[in-house]
mmCIF file of C-alpha atoms in Angstrom:
data_model
loop_
_atom_site.group_PDB
_atom_site.id
_atom_site.type_symbol
_atom_site.label_atom_id
_atom_site.label_comp_id
_atom_site.label_asym_id
_atom_site.label_seq_id
_atom_site.Cartn_x
_atom_site.Cartn_y
_atom_site.Cartn_z
ATOM 1 C CA MET A 236 -15.801 11.814 -15.412
ATOM 2 C CA ALA A 237 -16.851 10.232 -11.761
ATOM 3 C CA ARG A 238 -14.159 11.072 -9.025
ATOM 4 C CA HIS A 239 -14.001 8.000 -6.993
ATOM 5 C CA LYS A 240 -13.271 8.382 -3.252
ATOM 6 C CA VAL A 241 -10.292 6.342 -1.886
ATOM 7 C CA GLU A 242 -8.969 7.154 1.696
ATOM 8 C CA ILE A 243 -5.809 6.238 2.902
ATOM 9 C CA CYS A 244 -4.323 7.706 6.363
ATOM 10 C CA GLY A 245 -7.663 9.625 6.364
ATOM 11 C CA VAL A 246 -6.765 11.558 3.297
ATOM 12 C CA ASN A 247 -9.701 11.528 0.312
ATOM 13 C CA THR A 248 -7.934 11.285 -2.836
ATOM 14 C CA ALA A 249 -10.990 12.645 -4.747
ATOM 15 C CA ASP A 250 -10.428 16.077 -2.984
ATOM 16 C CA ILE A 251 -6.848 16.430 -3.939
ATOM 17 C CA LYS A 252 -5.983 18.546 -7.273
ATOM 18 C CA VAL A 253 -3.769 16.696 -9.595
ATOM 19 C CA PHE A 254 -1.637 19.376 -11.621
ATOM 20 C CA THR A 255 -1.041 18.641 -15.218
ATOM 21 C CA ASN A 256 2.772 18.598 -16.103
ATOM 22 C CA GLU A 257 2.403 21.741 -17.472
ATOM 23 C CA GLU A 258 1.145 23.607 -14.339
ATOM 24 C CA GLN A 259 3.735 21.688 -12.269
ATOM 25 C CA VAL A 260 6.172 23.687 -14.799
ATOM 26 C CA GLU A 261 5.038 26.769 -13.994
ATOM 27 C CA LEU A 262 4.627 25.714 -10.387
ATOM 28 C CA PHE A 263 8.359 25.453 -10.266
ATOM 29 C CA LYS A 264 9.300 28.296 -12.126
ATOM 30 C CA ARG A 265 7.306 30.223 -9.392
ATOM 31 C CA LEU A 266 9.312 28.516 -6.969
ATOM 32 C CA LYS A 267 12.657 29.375 -8.494
ATOM 33 C CA GLN A 268 11.972 32.933 -8.064
ATOM 34 C CA GLY A 269 11.230 32.801 -4.720
ATOM 35 C CA ASP A 270 7.404 32.086 -4.436
ATOM 36 C CA ILE A 271 6.925 29.874 -1.134
ATOM 37 C CA SER A 272 3.347 29.537 -1.607
ATOM 38 C CA ALA A 273 4.368 27.402 -4.915
ATOM 39 C CA LYS A 274 5.743 24.890 -2.850
ATOM 40 C CA GLU A 275 2.632 24.390 -0.789
ATOM 41 C CA GLU A 276 0.979 23.874 -4.059
ATOM 42 C CA LEU A 277 3.347 21.201 -5.216
ATOM 43 C CA ILE A 278 3.179 19.382 -2.201
ATOM 44 C CA ASN A 279 -0.623 19.481 -2.033
ATOM 45 C CA GLY A 280 -0.573 18.444 -5.591
ATOM 46 C CA ASN A 281 1.416 15.486 -5.200
ATOM 47 C CA LEU A 282 -0.241 13.856 -2.367
ATOM 48 C CA LYS A 283 -1.742 11.167 -4.797
ATOM 49 C CA LEU A 284 1.417 10.128 -5.966
ATOM 50 C CA VAL A 285 2.531 9.577 -2.504
ATOM 51 C CA LEU A 286 -0.523 7.752 -1.315
ATOM 52 C CA SER A 287 -0.204 5.581 -4.688
ATOM 53 C CA ILE A 288 2.983 4.464 -3.875
ATOM 54 C CA LEU A 289 1.770 3.849 -0.274
ATOM 55 C CA LYS A 290 -0.942 1.177 -1.236
ATOM 56 C CA PRO A 291 1.121 -1.604 -1.646
ATOM 57 C CA TYR A 292 2.336 -1.351 2.126
ATOM 58 C CA ASN A 293 -1.215 -1.058 3.793
ATOM 59 C CA ASN A 294 -0.571 -4.526 5.244
ATOM 60 C CA ARG A 295 2.898 -4.238 6.161
ATOM 61 C CA THR A 296 2.804 -1.356 8.906
ATOM 62 C CA ASP A 297 0.813 -0.894 11.634
ATOM 63 C CA ASN A 298 0.829 2.848 11.455
ATOM 64 C CA MET A 299 -0.220 4.189 7.735
ATOM 65 C CA ASP A 300 -0.135 7.660 9.327
ATOM 66 C CA ASP A 301 3.829 7.559 10.030
ATOM 67 C CA LEU A 302 4.285 5.857 6.719
ATOM 68 C CA PHE A 303 2.486 8.912 5.116
ATOM 69 C CA GLN A 304 4.584 11.414 6.472
ATOM 70 C CA VAL A 305 7.517 9.438 5.764
ATOM 71 C CA GLY A 306 6.582 9.384 1.940
ATOM 72 C CA CYS A 307 5.848 13.146 2.112
ATOM 73 C CA ILE A 308 9.126 14.302 3.362
ATOM 74 C CA GLY A 309 10.484 12.140 0.261
ATOM 75 C CA LEU A 310 8.123 14.500 -1.622
ATOM 76 C CA ILE A 311 9.224 17.305 0.203
ATOM 77 C CA LYS A 312 13.024 16.303 -0.653
ATOM 78 C CA ALA A 313 12.257 15.734 -4.427
ATOM 79 C CA ILE A 314 10.707 19.035 -4.644
ATOM 80 C CA ASP A 315 13.530 20.795 -3.211
ATOM 81 C CA ASN A 316 16.186 18.711 -5.444
ATOM 82 C CA PHE A 317 14.212 18.709 -8.827
ATOM 83 C CA ASP A 318 15.583 20.808 -11.552
ATOM 84 C CA LEU A 319 13.639 21.562 -14.557
ATOM 85 C CA GLY A 320 16.486 21.320 -16.897
ATOM 86 C CA HIS A 321 16.480 17.301 -16.042
ATOM 87 C CA GLU A 322 13.678 17.102 -18.682
ATOM 88 C CA VAL A 323 11.919 14.483 -17.065
ATOM 89 C CA ARG A 324 7.944 14.576 -15.550
ATOM 90 C CA PHE A 325 8.656 15.088 -11.788
ATOM 91 C CA SER A 326 6.743 12.390 -10.969
ATOM 92 C CA THR A 327 9.475 10.330 -12.859
ATOM 93 C CA TYR A 328 11.965 12.119 -10.470
ATOM 94 C CA ALA A 329 9.999 11.741 -7.378
ATOM 95 C CA VAL A 330 9.126 7.985 -7.076
ATOM 96 C CA PRO A 331 12.751 6.907 -6.257
ATOM 97 C CA MET A 332 12.894 9.376 -3.623
ATOM 98 C CA ILE A 333 9.608 8.583 -2.161
ATOM 99 C CA LEU A 334 10.288 4.883 -2.156
ATOM 100 C CA GLY A 335 13.595 5.387 -1.045
ATOM 101 C CA GLU A 336 12.329 7.281 2.534
ATOM 102 C CA ILE A 337 9.769 4.496 2.877
ATOM 103 C CA LYS A 338 11.952 1.736 2.578
ATOM 104 C CA ARG A 339 14.577 3.349 4.967
ATOM 105 C CA TYR A 340 11.573 3.999 7.364
ATOM 106 C CA LEU A 341 10.622 0.050 6.855
ATOM 107 C CA ARG A 342 14.288 -0.957 7.191
ATOM 108 C CA ASP A 343 14.956 0.892 10.489
ATOM 109 C CA ASN A 344 11.873 -0.021 12.054
ATOM 110 C CA SER A 345 11.897 -3.700 10.833
ATOM 111 C CA SER A 346 10.560 -6.170 13.585
ATOM 112 C CA LEU A 347 13.292 -8.608 12.578
ATOM 113 C CA ARG A 348 16.187 -7.973 15.070
ATOM 114 C CA ILE A 349 19.643 -7.742 13.790
ATOM 115 C CA SER A 350 22.453 -7.586 15.650
ATOM 116 C CA ARG A 351 24.043 -4.115 16.547
ATOM 117 C CA SER A 352 27.338 -5.097 15.247
ATOM 118 C CA ILE A 353 26.201 -6.421 11.946
ATOM 119 C CA LYS A 354 23.690 -3.287 11.685
ATOM 120 C CA ASP A 355 27.244 -0.913 12.346
ATOM 121 C CA LEU A 356 29.058 -2.910 9.572
ATOM 122 C CA ALA A 357 26.294 -2.538 7.065
ATOM 123 C CA PHE A 358 25.955 1.421 7.659
ATOM 124 C CA LYS A 359 30.004 1.697 7.566
ATOM 125 C CA ALA A 360 29.699 -0.308 4.288
ATOM 126 C CA LEU A 361 27.070 2.016 2.826
ATOM 127 C CA LYS A 362 29.392 4.998 3.711
ATOM 128 C CA ILE A 363 32.653 3.642 2.306
ATOM 129 C CA LYS A 364 30.530 2.662 -0.705
ATOM 130 C CA GLU A 365 28.964 6.204 -0.911
ATOM 131 C CA GLN A 366 32.468 8.010 -0.479
ATOM 132 C CA MET A 367 34.201 5.805 -3.365
ATOM 133 C CA THR A 368 31.227 5.982 -5.810
ATOM 134 C CA ASN A 369 31.664 9.596 -5.758
ATOM 135 C CA LYS A 370 35.607 9.667 -5.723
ATOM 136 C CA ASN A 371 35.703 7.282 -8.742
ATOM 137 C CA GLY A 372 32.264 8.020 -10.506
ATOM 138 C CA GLN A 373 31.776 4.405 -10.244
ATOM 139 C CA GLU A 374 30.542 1.867 -7.354
ATOM 140 C CA PRO A 375 33.128 -0.086 -5.703
ATOM 141 C CA LYS A 376 33.262 -4.121 -5.463
ATOM 142 C CA ILE A 377 32.124 -5.712 -2.477
ATOM 143 C CA SER A 378 36.195 -6.698 -2.264
ATOM 144 C CA GLU A 379 36.965 -3.152 -2.392
ATOM 145 C CA ILE A 380 34.612 -2.435 0.504
ATOM 146 C CA ALA A 381 35.763 -5.467 2.490
ATOM 147 C CA GLU A 382 39.202 -4.381 1.946
ATOM 148 C CA LYS A 383 38.597 -0.616 3.263
ATOM 149 C CA LEU A 384 36.817 -2.066 6.455
ATOM 150 C CA GLY A 385 39.461 -4.990 7.012
ATOM 151 C CA VAL A 386 36.703 -7.620 7.183
ATOM 152 C CA THR A 387 35.964 -10.170 4.505
ATOM 153 C CA GLU A 388 33.602 -10.179 1.281
ATOM 154 C CA PHE A 389 30.904 -12.299 3.093
ATOM 155 C CA GLU A 390 30.957 -10.053 6.339
ATOM 156 C CA VAL A 391 30.101 -7.229 3.971
ATOM 157 C CA SER A 392 27.510 -8.959 1.635
ATOM 158 C CA HIS A 393 25.767 -10.239 4.569
ATOM 159 C CA ALA A 394 25.595 -6.989 6.593
ATOM 160 C CA LEU A 395 23.989 -5.047 3.576
ATOM 161 C CA THR A 396 21.784 -8.061 2.919
ATOM 162 C CA SER A 397 20.256 -8.127 6.662
ATOM 163 C CA LEU A 398 19.090 -4.596 6.089
ATOM 164 C CA LYS A 399 16.766 -5.523 2.978
ATOM 165 C CA ASP A 400 13.116 -5.870 3.731
ATOM 166 C CA THR A 401 11.547 -9.203 2.740
ATOM 167 C CA VAL A 402 8.638 -8.476 0.446
ATOM 168 C CA SER A 403 6.237 -10.332 -2.106
ATOM 169 C CA MET A 404 7.807 -10.847 -5.640
ATOM 170 C CA PHE A 405 4.374 -9.805 -6.770
ATOM 171 C CA GLU A 406 4.062 -6.731 -5.044
ATOM 172 C CA PRO A 407 3.220 -3.732 -7.264
ATOM 173 C CA ILE A 408 5.544 -1.006 -6.783
ATOM 174 C CA TYR A 409 4.041 1.427 -8.926
ATOM 175 C CA ASN A 410 1.375 2.658 -11.459
ATOM 176 C CA ASP A 411 1.283 5.261 -13.286
ATOM 177 C CA GLY A 412 -2.138 4.853 -15.075
ATOM 178 C CA GLY A 413 -0.314 2.480 -17.656
ATOM 179 C CA ASP A 414 1.211 -0.914 -16.929
ATOM 180 C CA VAL A 415 1.688 -1.859 -13.322
ATOM 181 C CA ILE A 416 5.147 -2.401 -12.325
ATOM 182 C CA TYR A 417 5.921 -5.601 -10.044
ATOM 183 C CA LEU A 418 8.785 -6.302 -7.681
ATOM 184 C CA GLN A 419 9.489 -9.554 -10.065
ATOM 185 C CA ASP A 420 10.001 -6.923 -12.925
ATOM 186 C CA GLN A 421 12.507 -5.621 -10.927
ATOM 187 C CA LEU A 422 14.614 -8.439 -9.979
ATOM 188 C CA ALA A 423 17.857 -10.087 -11.282
ATOM 189 C CA GLU A 424 17.174 -13.635 -12.753
ATOM 190 C CA THR A 425 20.204 -15.725 -10.639
ATOM 191 C CA GLU A 426 19.867 -19.249 -11.707
ATOM 192 C CA ASN A 427 22.735 -20.971 -13.252
ATOM 193 C CA LEU A 428 21.236 -21.757 -16.750
ATOM 194 C CA TYR A 429 24.115 -21.764 -19.054
ATOM 195 C CA GLY A 430 27.004 -23.563 -19.538
ATOM 196 C CA LEU A 431 30.901 -22.844 -20.014
ATOM 197 C CA GLU A 432 30.564 -21.818 -23.540
ATOM 198 C CA ASP A 433 27.585 -19.723 -23.354
ATOM 199 C CA LYS A 434 29.444 -17.872 -20.575
ATOM 200 C CA ILE A 435 32.264 -17.154 -22.716
ATOM 201 C CA SER A 436 30.125 -15.913 -25.499
ATOM 202 C CA LEU A 437 28.295 -13.905 -22.880
ATOM 203 C CA LYS A 438 31.138 -12.167 -21.306
ATOM 204 C CA LYS A 439 32.670 -11.242 -24.847
ATOM 205 C CA ALA A 440 29.340 -9.539 -25.843
ATOM 206 C CA LEU A 441 29.163 -7.705 -22.558
ATOM 207 C CA ASN A 442 32.433 -6.214 -23.024
ATOM 208 C CA LYS A 443 31.336 -4.655 -26.152
ATOM 209 C CA LEU A 444 28.557 -3.013 -24.907
ATOM 210 C CA LYS A 445 28.532 0.442 -24.220
ATOM 211 C CA PRO A 446 30.020 1.417 -20.656
ATOM 212 C CA LYS A 447 26.345 2.514 -19.086
ATOM 213 C CA GLU A 448 24.732 -0.613 -20.669
ATOM 214 C CA LYS A 449 27.435 -2.916 -19.535
ATOM 215 C CA HIS A 450 27.274 -1.305 -16.036
ATOM 216 C CA ILE A 451 23.454 -1.459 -15.826
ATOM 217 C CA LEU A 452 23.362 -5.229 -16.993
ATOM 218 C CA VAL A 453 26.195 -5.819 -14.392
ATOM 219 C CA GLU A 454 24.508 -4.388 -11.458
ATOM 220 C CA ARG A 455 21.183 -5.802 -12.492
ATOM 221 C CA TYR A 456 22.246 -9.563 -13.328
ATOM 222 C CA ILE A 457 25.413 -9.972 -11.282
ATOM 223 C CA ILE A 458 25.177 -7.680 -8.562
ATOM 224 C CA GLY A 459 21.196 -8.332 -8.474
ATOM 225 C CA LYS A 460 20.177 -4.558 -8.070
ATOM 226 C CA THR A 461 16.937 -3.480 -8.782
ATOM 227 C CA GLN A 462 16.176 -1.104 -11.762
ATOM 228 C CA MET A 463 14.667 1.526 -8.831
ATOM 229 C CA GLU A 464 18.058 1.083 -7.045
ATOM 230 C CA LEU A 465 19.953 1.885 -9.995
ATOM 231 C CA ALA A 466 17.508 4.870 -11.007
ATOM 232 C CA GLU A 467 18.152 6.375 -7.608
ATOM 233 C CA GLU A 468 21.786 5.558 -8.098
ATOM 234 C CA ILE A 469 22.582 6.782 -11.295
ATOM 235 C CA GLY A 470 20.014 9.994 -11.190
ATOM 236 C CA ILE A 471 18.140 8.903 -13.843
ATOM 237 C CA SER A 472 14.389 7.561 -14.009
ATOM 238 C CA GLN A 473 13.431 4.155 -13.654
ATOM 239 C CA ALA A 474 12.093 4.337 -17.138
ATOM 240 C CA GLN A 475 15.398 5.098 -18.781
ATOM 241 C CA ILE A 476 17.232 2.319 -16.665
ATOM 242 C CA SER A 477 14.630 -0.121 -18.001
ATOM 243 C CA ARG A 478 15.498 1.196 -21.624
ATOM 244 C CA LEU A 479 19.164 0.731 -21.388
ATOM 245 C CA GLU A 480 18.526 -2.626 -20.090
ATOM 246 C CA LYS A 481 16.284 -3.694 -23.039
ATOM 247 C CA ASN A 482 18.884 -2.322 -25.420
ATOM 248 C CA GLY A 483 21.702 -3.969 -23.693
ATOM 249 C CA LEU A 484 20.192 -7.510 -23.585
ATOM 250 C CA LEU A 485 18.990 -6.821 -27.158
ATOM 251 C CA ASN A 486 22.308 -6.261 -28.331
ATOM 252 C CA ILE A 487 23.930 -9.133 -26.425
ATOM 253 C CA LYS A 488 21.204 -11.429 -28.251
ATOM 254 C CA LYS A 489 22.480 -10.018 -31.500
ATOM 255 C CA MET A 490 25.700 -10.769 -30.733
ATOM 256 C CA ILE A 491 25.567 -14.272 -29.871
ATOM 257 C CA GLN A 492 23.052 -15.404 -32.145
#
């Protein structure tokens, strides 16, 4: 099969060796046994993964070399934290971590000027959110964060929203050789399409779901989080989030028909 040359940040993807899943498993076993060279092989063997994630951002930053290095930091973190006991492919585990580093870099280097006070409040809210999530095993409500900080819910919501970068709904997020995942696929539908009777039926059906399915649907369709964000927060793959979401929606549909 012909290997086509694609260059990003001066890296020719045709020259990058791509490991099979079995080869990566062996490398992680070597790394766990203290073979440092296995880590370097894992980094070099997954550069194409970083490059594939960077493609949609090609027109959003003047320095792709910096973004490539940031993506590599996410890759290294993924390698350092990956556990074969997860029983998922490394790429499935690594994508959210690489995306997380890239998003943080773009957010912190955004051309939009956000006031220092709003940014400080947002970071305080994120810290409180993380502390409460770790303590209680679930994410706190905006009202709970606001109460902790002594501010209004609107102030917390506005501050957190100000950190989010604006992107196209049709931006491809990831393509693993199968169906392309677009940003619009990860967005919640917020239009008020239902009447009071429908809302009551939906609420009853939602309360009958399994806790994890209910949590994902609430976070997706009420809070407005993306599948990628949930995958990173819960610690499972985006594909698993998608399956749980579809199962939850299917169960609700059966209950209200």
